[in-house]
Coordinates of C-alpha atoms in Angstrom, one line a residue:
M23 CA 85.0 121.7 102.2
N24 CA 85.3 118.0 102.5
N25 CA 84.9 115.9 99.4
P26 CA 82.2 113.3 100.1
L27 CA 83.8 110.9 97.6
K28 CA 87.1 110.9 99.4
K29 CA 86.1 108.1 101.8
Y30 CA 85.6 105.7 98.9
F31 CA 89.0 106.2 97.4
G32 CA 92.4 105.6 99.0
P33 CA 95.0 102.9 99.6
S34 CA 92.7 100.2 98.1
T35 CA 92.3 102.3 94.9
L36 CA 96.1 102.0 94.6
V37 CA 95.8 98.3 95.0
A38 CA 93.2 98.2 92.2
A39 CA 95.4 100.4 90.0
A40 CA 98.3 98.0 90.6
F41 CA 96.5 95.0 89.4
I42 CA 95.0 96.8 86.3
G43 CA 98.3 96.4 84.4
P44 CA 99.4 94.8 81.2
G45 CA 99.1 91.4 82.8
T46 CA 95.4 92.0 83.5
V47 CA 94.7 93.3 80.0
T48 CA 96.6 90.5 78.3
V49 CA 95.3 87.6 80.5
C50 CA 91.7 88.8 80.4
T51 CA 91.9 89.3 76.6
L52 CA 93.2 85.7 76.2
A53 CA 90.5 84.4 78.5
G54 CA 87.8 86.1 76.4
V55 CA 89.2 85.0 73.1
R56 CA 89.8 81.4 74.1
S57 CA 86.8 80.8 76.4
G58 CA 84.3 83.5 75.8
Y59 CA 82.4 84.4 79.0
M60 CA 82.9 80.9 80.5
L61 CA 85.7 81.9 83.0
L62 CA 84.1 85.1 84.4
W63 CA 83.4 83.1 87.6
A64 CA 87.2 83.0 88.2
L65 CA 87.3 86.8 88.2
L66 CA 84.3 86.9 90.5
F67 CA 86.1 84.6 93.0
S68 CA 89.3 86.6 92.6
I69 CA 87.5 89.9 93.5
A70 CA 85.9 88.3 96.6
A71 CA 89.3 86.8 97.6
T72 CA 91.1 90.2 97.1
V73 CA 88.5 92.0 99.3
I74 CA 88.9 89.4 102.0
L75 CA 92.7 89.3 102.1
Q76 CA 93.3 93.0 101.6
E77 CA 90.9 93.7 104.5
M78 CA 93.1 91.6 106.7
T79 CA 96.3 93.4 105.7
G80 CA 94.6 96.7 106.1
R81 CA 93.4 95.8 109.6
L82 CA 96.9 94.5 110.4
G83 CA 98.5 97.8 109.3
I84 CA 96.0 100.1 111.2
I85 CA 96.0 98.1 114.5
T86 CA 99.7 97.2 114.7
R87 CA 101.3 100.1 112.7
K88 CA 103.5 97.4 111.2
G89 CA 104.0 96.1 107.6
F90 CA 103.1 92.6 106.7
G91 CA 106.8 91.5 106.3
E92 CA 107.7 93.0 109.7
A93 CA 104.8 91.2 111.4
I94 CA 105.9 87.9 109.9
R95 CA 109.4 88.4 111.2
E96 CA 108.3 89.3 114.7
Q97 CA 105.6 86.7 115.2
L98 CA 107.6 83.6 114.1
T99 CA 109.4 83.0 117.4
N100 CA 110.8 79.5 116.8
P101 CA 114.3 80.1 115.2
I102 CA 114.0 77.2 112.7
I103 CA 110.5 78.1 111.7
K104 CA 111.3 81.8 111.6
V105 CA 114.3 81.3 109.2
A106 CA 112.3 78.8 107.1
G107 CA 109.2 81.1 107.0
I108 CA 111.2 84.2 106.1
L109 CA 113.1 82.4 103.3
L110 CA 109.8 80.9 102.0
V111 CA 107.9 84.1 101.9
F112 CA 110.9 86.1 100.6
S113 CA 111.5 83.6 97.8
A114 CA 107.9 83.5 96.8
I115 CA 107.7 87.3 96.7
V116 CA 111.0 87.9 94.9
I117 CA 110.5 85.0 92.4
G118 CA 106.9 86.0 91.8
N119 CA 107.9 89.6 91.2
I120 CA 110.7 88.7 88.9
A121 CA 108.2 86.8 86.7
Y122 CA 105.7 89.6 87.1
E123 CA 108.4 92.2 86.1
G124 CA 109.2 90.2 82.9
G125 CA 105.5 90.5 82.1
N126 CA 105.4 94.2 83.0
I127 CA 108.3 95.0 80.7
S128 CA 106.9 92.9 77.9
G129 CA 103.6 94.7 78.2
A130 CA 105.4 98.1 77.8
V131 CA 107.3 96.6 74.8
L132 CA 104.0 95.6 73.2
G133 CA 102.7 99.1 73.6
W134 CA 106.0 100.7 72.4
E135 CA 105.9 98.6 69.2
E136 CA 102.6 100.2 68.2
F137 CA 104.3 103.6 68.0
F138 CA 107.9 102.7 67.0
V139 CA 109.8 100.0 65.2
G140 CA 110.7 97.0 67.4
L141 CA 114.4 96.9 68.2
D142 CA 115.5 93.3 67.8
M143 CA 118.8 91.6 67.1
S144 CA 119.9 88.0 66.7
I145 CA 122.8 86.5 68.7
N146 CA 123.7 82.9 67.7
G147 CA 120.1 82.3 66.6
L148 CA 118.6 83.8 69.8
T149 CA 116.5 86.9 69.2
V150 CA 117.2 89.6 71.8
R151 CA 114.5 92.3 72.2
L152 CA 116.5 95.5 72.6
T153 CA 113.3 97.4 73.3
S154 CA 113.1 95.5 76.7
L155 CA 116.5 97.1 77.5
V156 CA 115.2 100.5 76.7
V157 CA 112.1 100.1 78.9
G158 CA 114.2 98.6 81.7
A159 CA 116.6 101.6 81.5
I160 CA 113.6 104.0 81.9
A161 CA 112.4 102.0 84.9
F162 CA 115.9 101.9 86.4
W163 CA 116.3 105.7 86.1
L164 CA 112.9 106.3 87.7
L165 CA 113.7 103.9 90.6
F166 CA 117.3 105.1 91.2
S167 CA 116.4 108.8 91.1
G168 CA 113.3 108.4 93.2
N169 CA 111.7 111.3 91.3
F170 CA 109.1 109.0 89.6
K171 CA 105.9 109.9 91.4
R172 CA 104.7 112.6 88.9
I173 CA 105.4 110.3 85.9
V174 CA 103.7 107.4 87.6
N175 CA 100.6 109.6 88.3
V176 CA 100.5 110.7 84.6
M177 CA 100.8 107.0 83.5
T178 CA 98.1 106.0 86.0
V179 CA 95.7 108.6 84.5
L180 CA 96.4 107.0 81.1
V181 CA 95.7 103.5 82.5
G182 CA 92.5 104.9 84.1
L183 CA 91.4 106.3 80.8
M184 CA 92.0 102.9 79.1
S185 CA 89.9 101.3 81.8
I186 CA 87.0 103.7 81.2
V187 CA 87.1 102.9 77.5
F188 CA 86.9 99.1 78.2
V189 CA 83.8 99.7 80.4
T190 CA 82.2 101.9 77.8
T191 CA 82.9 99.4 75.0
A192 CA 81.4 96.6 77.1
I193 CA 78.2 98.6 77.2
V194 CA 78.3 99.7 73.5
I195 CA 78.7 96.2 72.1
Q196 CA 75.6 94.9 73.8
P197 CA 76.9 91.5 74.9
D198 CA 74.8 88.4 75.7
I199 CA 73.7 89.1 79.2
G200 CA 72.5 85.5 79.7
A201 CA 75.9 84.1 78.7
I202 CA 77.6 86.6 81.0
L203 CA 75.5 85.6 84.0
K204 CA 76.1 81.9 83.3
G205 CA 79.8 82.5 83.1
L206 CA 79.7 84.4 86.4
F207 CA 77.7 82.0 88.5
I208 CA 78.3 78.5 87.0
P209 CA 82.0 77.6 87.6
Q210 CA 83.3 75.4 84.7
A211 CA 86.6 74.9 83.0
S212 CA 88.2 72.3 80.8
P213 CA 91.6 70.8 81.9
D214 CA 93.2 73.0 79.2
E215 CA 91.7 76.1 80.8
F216 CA 92.9 75.7 84.4
L217 CA 96.2 77.6 83.7
T218 CA 94.0 80.5 82.4
V219 CA 91.9 80.3 85.6
I220 CA 95.0 80.5 87.8
A221 CA 96.3 83.3 85.7
L222 CA 93.0 85.2 86.1
I223 CA 93.4 84.7 89.9
G224 CA 97.1 85.7 89.9
T225 CA 96.4 88.9 87.9
T226 CA 93.8 90.1 90.5
V227 CA 94.9 88.7 93.9
V228 CA 98.5 90.0 93.5
P229 CA 100.6 88.7 96.5
Y230 CA 102.9 91.8 96.7
N231 CA 99.8 94.0 97.0
L232 CA 99.2 92.4 100.5
F233 CA 102.6 93.8 101.6
L234 CA 101.9 97.2 99.9
H235 CA 98.5 97.6 101.4
A236 CA 99.5 96.9 105.1
S237 CA 102.0 99.8 104.7
T238 CA 99.9 102.3 102.7
V239 CA 96.9 102.2 105.0
Q240 CA 99.0 103.6 107.8
E241 CA 99.2 106.9 106.0
R242 CA 95.4 107.2 105.7
Y243 CA 94.1 105.6 108.9
S244 CA 95.5 106.2 112.4
H245 CA 92.9 104.6 114.8
F246 CA 91.0 101.4 115.1
S247 CA 87.8 103.3 115.0
Q248 CA 88.5 103.9 111.3
L249 CA 88.3 100.2 110.5
S250 CA 84.8 100.4 109.1
D251 CA 85.9 103.3 106.8
M252 CA 88.8 101.2 105.5
R253 CA 86.5 98.2 104.8
V254 CA 84.1 100.4 102.7
E255 CA 87.0 102.0 100.8
N256 CA 88.6 98.5 100.4
A257 CA 85.5 97.0 98.9
V258 CA 84.8 99.9 96.6
G259 CA 88.3 100.2 95.1
I260 CA 88.7 96.4 94.5
I261 CA 85.2 95.9 93.1
L262 CA 85.7 98.7 90.7
G263 CA 89.0 97.2 89.6
G264 CA 87.3 93.8 89.2
I265 CA 84.5 95.2 87.1
I266 CA 87.2 96.7 84.7
S267 CA 88.8 93.2 84.4
M268 CA 85.5 91.7 83.6
C269 CA 84.8 94.3 81.0
V270 CA 88.1 93.3 79.2
V271 CA 87.0 89.7 79.2
I272 CA 83.5 90.7 77.9
T273 CA 84.8 92.9 75.1
S274 CA 87.4 90.4 73.9
A275 CA 84.8 87.6 73.9
A276 CA 82.4 89.7 71.9
A277 CA 85.2 90.8 69.5
A278 CA 86.4 87.2 69.0
D279 CA 82.8 86.0 68.5
G280 CA 83.8 82.3 69.1
S281 CA 86.8 82.3 66.8
L282 CA 90.1 80.9 68.0
A283 CA 92.2 83.9 66.9
E284 CA 95.7 84.1 68.3
V285 CA 96.7 87.2 70.3
Q286 CA 100.3 88.1 69.7
S287 CA 100.4 91.9 69.8
A288 CA 98.8 95.0 71.0
A289 CA 97.1 95.3 67.7
D290 CA 95.4 91.9 68.2
M291 CA 94.2 93.1 71.6
A292 CA 93.0 96.4 70.2
R293 CA 90.3 94.7 68.0
Q294 CA 88.0 94.5 70.9
L295 CA 88.0 98.3 71.2
E296 CA 87.2 99.0 67.5
P297 CA 83.4 99.2 68.1
L298 CA 84.0 102.3 70.2
L299 CA 87.3 103.8 68.9
G300 CA 87.5 102.6 65.3
S301 CA 90.9 103.3 63.7
W302 CA 92.2 104.8 67.0
A303 CA 91.9 101.5 68.8
K304 CA 95.5 100.3 68.1
T305 CA 97.0 103.6 69.1
F306 CA 95.0 103.8 72.3
M307 CA 95.8 100.2 73.3
G308 CA 99.5 100.7 72.6
M309 CA 99.5 103.8 74.7
G310 CA 97.6 102.1 77.5
L311 CA 99.8 99.0 77.5
F312 CA 103.0 101.1 77.6
A313 CA 101.7 103.2 80.5
A314 CA 100.5 100.2 82.4
G315 CA 103.8 98.4 81.8
I316 CA 106.0 101.3 82.9
T317 CA 104.0 102.0 86.1
S318 CA 104.0 98.3 87.0
A319 CA 107.7 97.9 86.1
V320 CA 108.4 100.5 88.7
T321 CA 106.1 99.3 91.5
A322 CA 106.8 95.6 91.3
P323 CA 110.6 95.9 92.1
L324 CA 109.8 98.5 94.8
A325 CA 107.2 96.2 96.4
A326 CA 109.7 93.3 96.5
A327 CA 112.2 95.5 98.2
Y328 CA 109.7 96.7 100.7
A329 CA 108.7 93.1 101.5
A330 CA 112.4 92.2 101.9
K331 CA 113.0 95.2 104.2
G332 CA 110.1 94.2 106.5
L333 CA 111.1 90.5 106.5
L334 CA 114.7 91.1 107.2
G335 CA 114.4 94.0 109.5
W336 CA 116.4 96.6 107.5
N337 CA 116.2 100.3 108.2
D338 CA 113.7 102.6 106.6
S339 CA 116.1 104.3 104.1
L340 CA 115.1 103.7 100.5
K341 CA 118.7 104.4 99.6
D342 CA 120.0 101.6 101.7
P343 CA 122.3 99.5 99.4
R344 CA 120.5 96.3 100.4
F345 CA 117.2 97.8 99.5
R346 CA 118.5 98.9 96.1
V347 CA 120.1 95.5 95.5
I348 CA 116.7 93.8 95.8
W349 CA 114.8 96.1 93.3
M350 CA 117.8 96.0 90.9
L351 CA 117.8 92.2 91.0
V352 CA 114.1 92.0 90.3
L353 CA 114.3 94.6 87.5
L354 CA 117.4 93.2 85.8
I355 CA 116.2 89.6 85.8
G356 CA 112.8 90.8 84.5
V357 CA 114.6 92.7 81.7
F358 CA 116.5 89.5 80.9
F359 CA 113.4 87.4 80.7
S360 CA 111.6 90.0 78.6
A361 CA 114.5 90.6 76.2
T362 CA 115.1 86.8 75.5
S363 CA 111.4 85.8 75.4
F364 CA 110.2 84.8 71.9
D365 CA 106.6 85.6 72.8
P366 CA 105.8 88.5 75.2
V367 CA 102.2 87.5 75.5
Q368 CA 103.2 84.0 76.8
L369 CA 105.6 85.6 79.2
I370 CA 102.9 87.9 80.6
E371 CA 100.6 84.9 81.0
F372 CA 103.3 82.9 82.7
A373 CA 103.8 85.8 85.2
Q374 CA 100.2 85.7 86.2
V375 CA 100.3 81.9 86.7
A376 CA 103.4 82.3 88.9
N377 CA 101.5 84.9 91.0
G378 CA 98.6 82.5 91.4
I379 CA 100.8 79.7 92.6
T380 CA 102.6 82.0 95.0
L381 CA 99.3 83.2 96.5
P382 CA 98.4 80.3 98.8
V383 CA 101.9 80.5 100.5
I384 CA 101.5 84.1 101.3
A385 CA 97.8 83.7 102.4
V386 CA 98.7 80.9 104.9
F387 CA 101.2 83.3 106.6
L388 CA 98.6 86.1 106.6
L389 CA 96.0 83.9 108.2
Y390 CA 98.5 82.8 110.9
I391 CA 99.4 86.4 111.7
M392 CA 95.8 87.6 111.8
N393 CA 95.0 85.0 114.6
K394 CA 97.7 86.3 117.0
P395 CA 95.8 87.7 120.1
M396 CA 99.0 89.3 121.4
L397 CA 99.4 91.3 118.2
L398 CA 95.8 92.2 117.3
G399 CA 93.9 91.7 120.5
T400 CA 90.1 91.9 120.0
N401 CA 90.7 92.8 116.3
R402 CA 92.1 89.4 115.4
N403 CA 90.2 87.3 112.9
T404 CA 86.7 86.2 113.8
T405 CA 85.6 82.6 113.0
R406 CA 83.8 83.9 109.9
Q407 CA 86.9 85.7 108.6
N408 CA 89.0 82.6 109.2
V409 CA 86.5 80.4 107.3
L410 CA 86.5 82.9 104.4
G411 CA 90.3 82.9 104.4
I412 CA 90.6 79.1 104.5
I413 CA 88.1 78.9 101.6
V414 CA 90.3 81.3 99.6
I415 CA 93.4 79.2 100.4
L416 CA 91.8 75.9 99.6
V417 CA 90.4 77.1 96.2
T418 CA 93.7 78.6 95.1
L419 CA 95.5 75.4 96.2
L420 CA 93.0 73.3 94.2
V421 CA 93.1 75.4 91.1
G422 CA 96.9 75.5 91.3
F423 CA 97.2 71.8 91.7
R424 CA 94.8 71.2 88.8
S425 CA 96.8 73.6 86.7
L426 CA 100.1 72.0 87.4
N427 CA 98.6 68.5 86.9
S428 CA 97.2 69.5 83.5
V429 CA 100.8 70.3 82.5
F430 CA 102.9 67.7 84.3
N431 CA 100.3 64.9 84.7
F432 CA 101.0 64.0 88.3
L433 CA 97.8 61.9 88.5

């Protein structure tokens, strides 16, 4: 007997699960604490942008049976442009994932420290977080052995449970509906909040998910007649993930109640869950952050290696030494950043900002690929899809420039 709900859950559900990690919980909590409901519009835009871009990569995978990286490599015919394009995309993905990996490991560390004593040592005045090395070693073992699917599934269930708790808490606390609607549909942000805006975008429209999606849809869909099914499943999975992110902002805004409380640990983030969980809030948040951190610490290096494999034309073996070098590089540098960072919350936030700045680069290449008639035929982008894609790119460029300008004062 066929499950009628099966068509609503698939590769895009994995995309949503990938962006509901420690970065999402941390950045959305910071947004709620610092700005209340004011920045919900950034998440609304992010959800729409994710649906638009992931539909393109899903269509690419189904029609061409190629990954995004492979399509870029094959469609850039001019030798100079090809080399420059591959290097640009490769650098953006690897550098973005290194920053993201540092945030993933730091998220797991925040969760760990709710259960166990933090393992820190001082070397010439520099505090080294040994817990980051422990988390990195766990991720390395899972990646190297390849037997991590069952553990990741268990961790994903824990992250899913945490998500349900956030949604339930958002209902229980009875937030100000008028303020929420204003935050959703009236874009506003002070100069100091633009970095938070781009972090919210970066934690939802995750560039490496575009590479992941183009490959995973091929396992579920085999014919162009299934494009409509993919679009429905894509919208459902990503919108559900976006609602969870919004609930984190809503619960943290209500818990902060306009105060400027600093968020420095999982315990600080857990305050928003106390209306529902009471004294269990800290334990639950610690467990959820650790689960989200470990799963993301495994998937981010893998995604970077898959992107490199497609861009550089390597074979399909996951045990290829070049493939392993990429994920090891991402993991080890991520561990280094996490271990030497004084503030894991700031590192997580920085990772999302890096993701947001990387996004326009990847989106430009995607839009170029999706307009190649020799590759996609009648399934290439329509004028409407191109307009939506250009809007996404322009908004992310504008927000990214405003964010950098607020830091470096270019103008």
